[in-house]
Amino acid sequence: MNVEKNTIENNNATEYTNEWSIESAEKTYRVNRWGNGYFSVGEHGCINVTPRHDQPGLSINLQEVVDEIAATDIDFPVVIRFHDILRSQVERLNRTFRSTIEEADYEGRYFGVFPVKVNQMREVIEEIVSAGKRFDYGLEAGSKPELIAALAYNTNKNSLTILNGYKDEEYLKLALLGQKIHRNTIIVIEKYSELTKLISLSKSLGIKPVIGLRVKMMVKGRGKWESSSGERAKFGLSIAEILNAIDLLEQENLKDTIKLLHFHIGSQLTDIRAIKEAVQESSLIYTQLVKQGVPLEYVDVGGGLAVDYDGSQSTNDSSCNYDLTEYIADIIYGFKQSCDLESVQHPHIVSESGRAMTAHHSCVITKIVGEIQPSDKSYNTRKKTGEHIIVSNIREIENNLSSDNFQESFNDVSQLKEQAMQAFKLSVLTLEELAKIETLYWRILNTVEKVSQAEEFIPEELKEIPEMLSSQYLANFSVFQSAADSWAIDQVLPIVPIARLNEAPLKLCSLVDITCDSDGKIDKFIGDEEVSKLLPLHQLNDGEDYYIGLFLTGAYQDVMGDMHNLFGRLNEVHIVSYDDDPKDFYIEEVVKGSAVKNVLSTMQYTPEIMAQVVKKEIDKQIQRGKIKPREGVNWIDFYENCLDGYTYLK
Ligand SMILES: *Cc1c(COP(=O)(O)O)cnc(C)c1O
């Protein structure tokens, strides 16, 4: 157990404060470890952003970004996008593939593609295409709308456009249109029936396709997406189907169109062993097929490159036990070895990393707007004649509590509290007595916690007290909109206050959002164990804004959010770093989030009519003399302004 955990669990304020330093902040929040070189804790106690690996001197203080946003009329919560991080990630992936290929004397090239589904925002796609241009980095689409976007945005004629997902005739026709306008579209057959459709369509249109075959791999990815591979996988062809497909294409004189072998064994592959096994399995299939005369040129290793969200470098679901360099080396050296052994040409390598490309570039910044504390309730507990025996008993426990009996006191008070609830249900206790019991109960728990922290050994059952006493910080955001995977699949996202990191965070908290859904909370954080239910945060100071950041939200979280409670999309601020600026950045663009009238419109409401209805009602009240005309006009304006306004708390 390290010092941080020990002291914070014991809630020993003085000791904690004395020892607190920037290093303690790093240990608690692991910013360097999940930050991938982009985020760190600065000397000033604020989060520092170093968006470009090639310019370590370029350093942005996140608090200054927030101050600048707050000084404009942009309301929080906001998504902040660092365009340079996106560029850096694309460069890093391509450069590492290139240098590994060179170092290994590998004969193929690297043609990466970005899978559009991971973040479909136009600005993100544009930035990725632009950063990837000199590496011939392309796009991957998994649906018709994504393909339609890819056709318009992947304008580099030397890069690939890889087409996955289930395909109908229209999808296939769009793919062939790509061929017509000289895009390197490769149609990956996921399902045998797509092949017959494609053959007849290409004949009737007179356009020859370029075909990839997705193989259902035996190896299983490890982690949350394990079922993306194996015999029961949703996508891909079995070996029997692959051989049949090749026969069919040969009969149709189209064998020469088979250029690519594809696999994808799942997202967020936490264990490098799964990747090694997949490379081994697929390279065997590749070499055998080539030896049978299939003119394969590319192997597409899919996505799955993981992001270390919790900074533990482990096989935790939100982490991974390898890095980019190791991942790429395993692919390149793996294929080289298999191919050399069989004297087969090294294939060009395609990969479809999405999560690892975009996760780091965006974060959500929100303000804590309140605190919900279970032990806040306090009521006058003075003795009253004729009071119920449970009340007297609990008061006695409080009076006698000492370091000799704190565990016993905890047990007794827990039991009495339960009895009190029963008694209340039987109408034996009054509301006033219940209020006294609650007050005494929480006071005793607080004291037990303080007394036990001085002890060397803390009994197991008392270890739940910090959680019982913990606060819930109310954050102005919606988990369903901004951190969908935290809710859906227990994903851990790094959450850190953006300032005051040079000050000890003395509160153990969980987070609740502003939706009226009890699932609208976050209680999984980076901790010493795999996940921690509580996050150390600072005391809220009167009149001072307290901002927290949810980091690594650029993959999936950015675009998967839903409309729960009609909160809708967040205001977005796009940051570009700039060396000549005193703060090293400028706000390049602001994309307004959802206005109330927008979210209502998507649910088929007509805001103009709604405003008219309310106006009519107000007019009626004016005519009846219940509202003064001037006041009525103000109310109408107010309603209309709210329709135009932001959905989140002001
Ligand atoms: C989702 C998906 C990807 C992206 O996976 P990441 O884990 O985000 O890298 C790549 N290829 C296919 C076929 C996918 O379905």
PDB file of N, CA and C and ligand atoms in Angstrom, residues 113-118 140-142 162 164-165 190 214 225 228 235 262-269 300-306 327 351-358 555-556, ligand 1:
ATOM      1  N   VAL A 113      -5.542   2.828 -42.431  1.00  0.00           N
ATOM      2  CA  VAL A 113      -6.827   3.499 -42.673  1.00  0.00           C
ATOM      3  C   VAL A 113      -7.456   3.835 -41.326  1.00  0.00           C
ATOM      4  N   PHE A 114      -8.150   4.964 -41.284  1.00  0.00           N
ATOM      5  CA  PHE A 114      -8.844   5.334 -40.054  1.00  0.00           C
ATOM      6  C   PHE A 114     -10.297   4.875 -40.145  1.00  0.00           C
ATOM      7  N   PRO A 115     -10.765   4.091 -39.163  1.00  0.00           N
ATOM      8  CA  PRO A 115     -12.155   3.635 -39.180  1.00  0.00           C
ATOM      9  C   PRO A 115     -13.103   4.766 -38.751  1.00  0.00           C
ATOM     10  N   VAL A 116     -13.913   5.197 -39.696  1.00  0.00           N
ATOM     11  CA  VAL A 116     -14.748   6.384 -39.486  1.00  0.00           C
ATOM     12  C   VAL A 116     -15.673   6.246 -38.275  1.00  0.00           C
ATOM     13  N   LYS A 117     -16.120   5.023 -37.972  1.00  0.00           N
ATOM     14  CA  LYS A 117     -17.100   4.861 -36.882  1.00  0.00           C
ATOM     15  C   LYS A 117     -16.587   5.322 -35.514  1.00  0.00           C
ATOM     16  N   VAL A 118     -15.276   5.414 -35.367  1.00  0.00           N
ATOM     17  CA  VAL A 118     -14.698   5.740 -34.061  1.00  0.00           C
ATOM     18  C   VAL A 118     -14.893   7.222 -33.700  1.00  0.00           C
ATOM     19  N   GLU A 140     -11.543   3.936 -43.440  1.00  0.00           N
ATOM     20  CA  GLU A 140     -12.307   2.689 -43.442  1.00  0.00           C
ATOM     21  C   GLU A 140     -13.749   3.039 -43.146  1.00  0.00           C
ATOM     22  N   ALA A 141     -14.682   2.436 -43.911  1.00  0.00           N
ATOM     23  CA  ALA A 141     -16.100   2.678 -43.663  1.00  0.00           C
ATOM     24  C   ALA A 141     -16.789   1.358 -43.353  1.00  0.00           C
ATOM     25  N   GLY A 142     -17.781   1.431 -42.470  1.00  0.00           N
ATOM     26  CA  GLY A 142     -18.473   0.209 -42.075  1.00  0.00           C
ATOM     27  C   GLY A 142     -19.965   0.260 -42.343  1.00  0.00           C
ATOM     28  N   ILE A 162     -11.110   1.265 -47.297  1.00  0.00           N
ATOM     29  CA  ILE A 162     -11.472  -0.121 -46.994  1.00  0.00           C
ATOM     30  C   ILE A 162     -12.941  -0.165 -46.595  1.00  0.00           C
ATOM     31  N   ASN A 164     -15.923  -2.208 -44.969  1.00  0.00           N
ATOM     32  CA  ASN A 164     -16.359  -3.320 -44.121  1.00  0.00           C
ATOM     33  C   ASN A 164     -17.853  -3.215 -43.850  1.00  0.00           C
ATOM     34  N   GLY A 165     -18.340  -4.093 -43.006  1.00  0.00           N
ATOM     35  CA  GLY A 165     -19.747  -4.053 -42.598  1.00  0.00           C
ATOM     36  C   GLY A 165     -20.629  -4.781 -43.602  1.00  0.00           C
ATOM     37  N   GLU A 190     -17.729  -9.793 -46.027  1.00  0.00           N
ATOM     38  CA  GLU A 190     -17.929 -10.210 -44.637  1.00  0.00           C
ATOM     39  C   GLU A 190     -18.826 -11.442 -44.575  1.00  0.00           C
ATOM     40  N   ARG A 214     -12.675 -11.256 -45.491  1.00  0.00           N
ATOM     41  CA  ARG A 214     -12.496 -11.227 -44.039  1.00  0.00           C
ATOM     42  C   ARG A 214     -12.594 -12.630 -43.490  1.00  0.00           C
ATOM     43  N   TRP A 225     -14.333  -7.147 -26.011  1.00  0.00           N
ATOM     44  CA  TRP A 225     -14.831  -7.414 -27.365  1.00  0.00           C
ATOM     45  C   TRP A 225     -14.436  -8.796 -27.868  1.00  0.00           C
ATOM     46  N   SER A 228     -15.915 -10.635 -30.917  1.00  0.00           N
ATOM     47  CA  SER A 228     -15.711 -10.185 -32.300  1.00  0.00           C
ATOM     48  C   SER A 228     -14.966 -11.237 -33.109  1.00  0.00           C
ATOM     49  N   PHE A 235     -19.069 -11.429 -38.014  1.00  0.00           N
ATOM     50  CA  PHE A 235     -18.542 -11.122 -39.339  1.00  0.00           C
ATOM     51  C   PHE A 235     -17.492 -12.134 -39.775  1.00  0.00           C
ATOM     52  N   HIS A 262      -8.377  -9.984 -44.657  1.00  0.00           N
ATOM     53  CA  HIS A 262      -8.742  -9.097 -43.557  1.00  0.00           C
ATOM     54  C   HIS A 262      -9.100  -9.878 -42.301  1.00  0.00           C
ATOM     55  N   PHE A 263      -8.695  -9.360 -41.163  1.00  0.00           N
ATOM     56  CA  PHE A 263      -9.259  -9.873 -39.901  1.00  0.00           C
ATOM     57  C   PHE A 263      -9.357  -8.729 -38.896  1.00  0.00           C
ATOM     58  N   HIS A 264     -10.237  -8.909 -37.936  1.00  0.00           N
ATOM     59  CA  HIS A 264     -10.396  -7.931 -36.855  1.00  0.00           C
ATOM     60  C   HIS A 264     -10.900  -8.718 -35.667  1.00  0.00           C
ATOM     61  N   ILE A 265     -10.104  -8.838 -34.626  1.00  0.00           N
ATOM     62  CA  ILE A 265     -10.498  -9.756 -33.548  1.00  0.00           C
ATOM     63  C   ILE A 265     -11.084  -9.037 -32.347  1.00  0.00           C
ATOM     64  N   GLY A 266     -11.304  -7.730 -32.453  1.00  0.00           N
ATOM     65  CA  GLY A 266     -11.969  -7.032 -31.359  1.00  0.00           C
ATOM     66  C   GLY A 266     -11.303  -5.709 -31.066  1.00  0.00           C
ATOM     67  N   SER A 267     -11.991  -4.877 -30.301  1.00  0.00           N
ATOM     68  CA  SER A 267     -11.463  -3.568 -29.933  1.00  0.00           C
ATOM     69  C   SER A 267     -10.780  -3.662 -28.565  1.00  0.00           C
ATOM     70  N   GLN A 268      -9.946  -2.681 -28.245  1.00  0.00           N
ATOM     71  CA  GLN A 268      -9.302  -2.615 -26.926  1.00  0.00           C
ATOM     72  C   GLN A 268      -8.742  -3.986 -26.533  1.00  0.00           C
ATOM     73  N   LEU A 269      -7.803  -4.481 -27.356  1.00  0.00           N
ATOM     74  CA  LEU A 269      -7.164  -5.765 -27.058  1.00  0.00           C
ATOM     75  C   LEU A 269      -6.182  -5.529 -25.914  1.00  0.00           C
ATOM     76  N   ASP A 300      -4.848  -7.023 -43.929  1.00  0.00           N
ATOM     77  CA  ASP A 300      -5.422  -5.979 -43.080  1.00  0.00           C
ATOM     78  C   ASP A 300      -5.612  -6.574 -41.687  1.00  0.00           C
ATOM     79  N   VAL A 301      -4.876  -6.037 -40.722  1.00  0.00           N
ATOM     80  CA  VAL A 301      -4.887  -6.620 -39.369  1.00  0.00           C
ATOM     81  C   VAL A 301      -5.983  -6.023 -38.482  1.00  0.00           C
ATOM     82  N   GLY A 302      -6.884  -5.205 -39.072  1.00  0.00           N
ATOM     83  CA  GLY A 302      -8.018  -4.674 -38.317  1.00  0.00           C
ATOM     84  C   GLY A 302      -7.609  -3.647 -37.285  1.00  0.00           C
ATOM     85  N   GLY A 303      -8.516  -3.440 -36.324  1.00  0.00           N
ATOM     86  CA  GLY A 303      -8.253  -2.480 -35.248  1.00  0.00           C
ATOM     87  C   GLY A 303      -7.872  -3.215 -33.985  1.00  0.00           C
ATOM     88  N   GLY A 304      -8.140  -2.604 -32.858  1.00  0.00           N
ATOM     89  CA  GLY A 304      -7.928  -3.283 -31.592  1.00  0.00           C
ATOM     90  C   GLY A 304      -6.777  -2.754 -30.768  1.00  0.00           C
ATOM     91  N   LEU A 305      -5.905  -1.965 -31.409  1.00  0.00           N
ATOM     92  CA  LEU A 305      -4.798  -1.358 -30.651  1.00  0.00           C
ATOM     93  C   LEU A 305      -5.409  -0.597 -29.464  1.00  0.00           C
ATOM     94  N   ALA A 306      -4.999  -0.969 -28.262  1.00  0.00           N
ATOM     95  CA  ALA A 306      -5.708  -0.502 -27.078  1.00  0.00           C
ATOM     96  C   ALA A 306      -5.165   0.824 -26.549  1.00  0.00           C
ATOM     97  N   TYR A 327       3.399  -3.388 -30.476  1.00  0.00           N
ATOM     98  CA  TYR A 327       2.286  -3.833 -31.329  1.00  0.00           C
ATOM     99  C   TYR A 327       2.753  -3.921 -32.780  1.00  0.00           C
ATOM    100  N   SER A 351      -3.700  -1.418 -41.386  1.00  0.00           N
ATOM    101  CA  SER A 351      -4.303  -1.564 -40.066  1.00  0.00           C
ATOM    102  C   SER A 351      -5.398  -0.528 -39.916  1.00  0.00           C
ATOM    103  N   GLU A 352      -6.327  -0.816 -39.015  1.00  0.00           N
ATOM    104  CA  GLU A 352      -7.525   0.014 -38.862  1.00  0.00           C
ATOM    105  C   GLU A 352      -7.659   0.512 -37.431  1.00  0.00           C
ATOM    106  N   SER A 353      -6.584   1.026 -36.865  1.00  0.00           N
ATOM    107  CA  SER A 353      -6.656   1.508 -35.487  1.00  0.00           C
ATOM    108  C   SER A 353      -7.498   2.772 -35.405  1.00  0.00           C
ATOM    109  N   GLY A 354      -8.495   2.730 -34.570  1.00  0.00           N
ATOM    110  CA  GLY A 354      -9.355   3.900 -34.422  1.00  0.00           C
ATOM    111  C   GLY A 354      -9.212   4.502 -33.046  1.00  0.00           C
ATOM    112  N   ARG A 355      -9.476   3.678 -32.053  1.00  0.00           N
ATOM    113  CA  ARG A 355      -9.424   4.114 -30.667  1.00  0.00           C
ATOM    114  C   ARG A 355      -8.101   4.800 -30.344  1.00  0.00           C
ATOM    115  N   ALA A 356      -7.000   4.140 -30.724  1.00  0.00           N
ATOM    116  CA  ALA A 356      -5.685   4.661 -30.360  1.00  0.00           C
ATOM    117  C   ALA A 356      -5.365   5.964 -31.111  1.00  0.00           C
ATOM    118  N   MET A 357      -6.008   6.175 -32.280  1.00  0.00           N
ATOM    119  CA  MET A 357      -5.750   7.405 -33.024  1.00  0.00           C
ATOM    120  C   MET A 357      -6.420   8.613 -32.376  1.00  0.00           C
ATOM    121  N   THR A 358      -7.658   8.430 -31.899  1.00  0.00           N
ATOM    122  CA  THR A 358      -8.452   9.611 -31.529  1.00  0.00           C
ATOM    123  C   THR A 358      -8.708   9.792 -30.031  1.00  0.00           C
ATOM    124  N   ALA A 555     -12.404   8.805 -28.652  1.00  0.00           N
ATOM    125  CA  ALA A 555     -12.791   7.613 -29.407  1.00  0.00           C
ATOM    126  C   ALA A 555     -14.121   7.096 -28.869  1.00  0.00           C
ATOM    127  N   TYR A 556     -15.073   6.959 -29.737  1.00  0.00           N
ATOM    128  CA  TYR A 556     -16.402   6.443 -29.438  1.00  0.00           C
ATOM    129  C   TYR A 556     -17.214   7.377 -28.529  1.00  0.00           C
TER     130      TYR A 556
HETATM  131  C1  LIG B   1     -14.493  -1.003 -34.842  1.00  0.00           C
HETATM  132  C2  LIG B   1     -13.602  -1.528 -35.845  1.00  0.00           C
HETATM  133  C3  LIG B   1     -12.281  -1.037 -35.948  1.00  0.00           C
HETATM  134  C4  LIG B   1     -11.698  -0.062 -34.980  1.00  0.00           C
HETATM  135  O1  LIG B   1     -11.248  -0.703 -33.850  1.00  0.00           O
HETATM  136  P1  LIG B   1     -10.388   0.073 -32.729  1.00  0.00           P
HETATM  137  O2  LIG B   1     -10.377  -0.874 -31.608  1.00  0.00           O
HETATM  138  O3  LIG B   1     -11.090   1.340 -32.431  1.00  0.00           O
HETATM  139  O4  LIG B   1      -9.035   0.290 -33.280  1.00  0.00           O
HETATM  140  C5  LIG B   1     -11.500  -1.497 -36.977  1.00  0.00           C
HETATM  141  N1  LIG B   1     -11.966  -2.413 -37.868  1.00  0.00           N
HETATM  142  C6  LIG B   1     -13.219  -2.911 -37.788  1.00  0.00           C
HETATM  143  C7  LIG B   1     -13.666  -3.893 -38.791  1.00  0.00           C
HETATM  144  C8  LIG B   1     -14.077  -2.494 -36.780  1.00  0.00           C
HETATM  145  O5  LIG B   1     -15.298  -3.009 -36.695  1.00  0.00           O
END
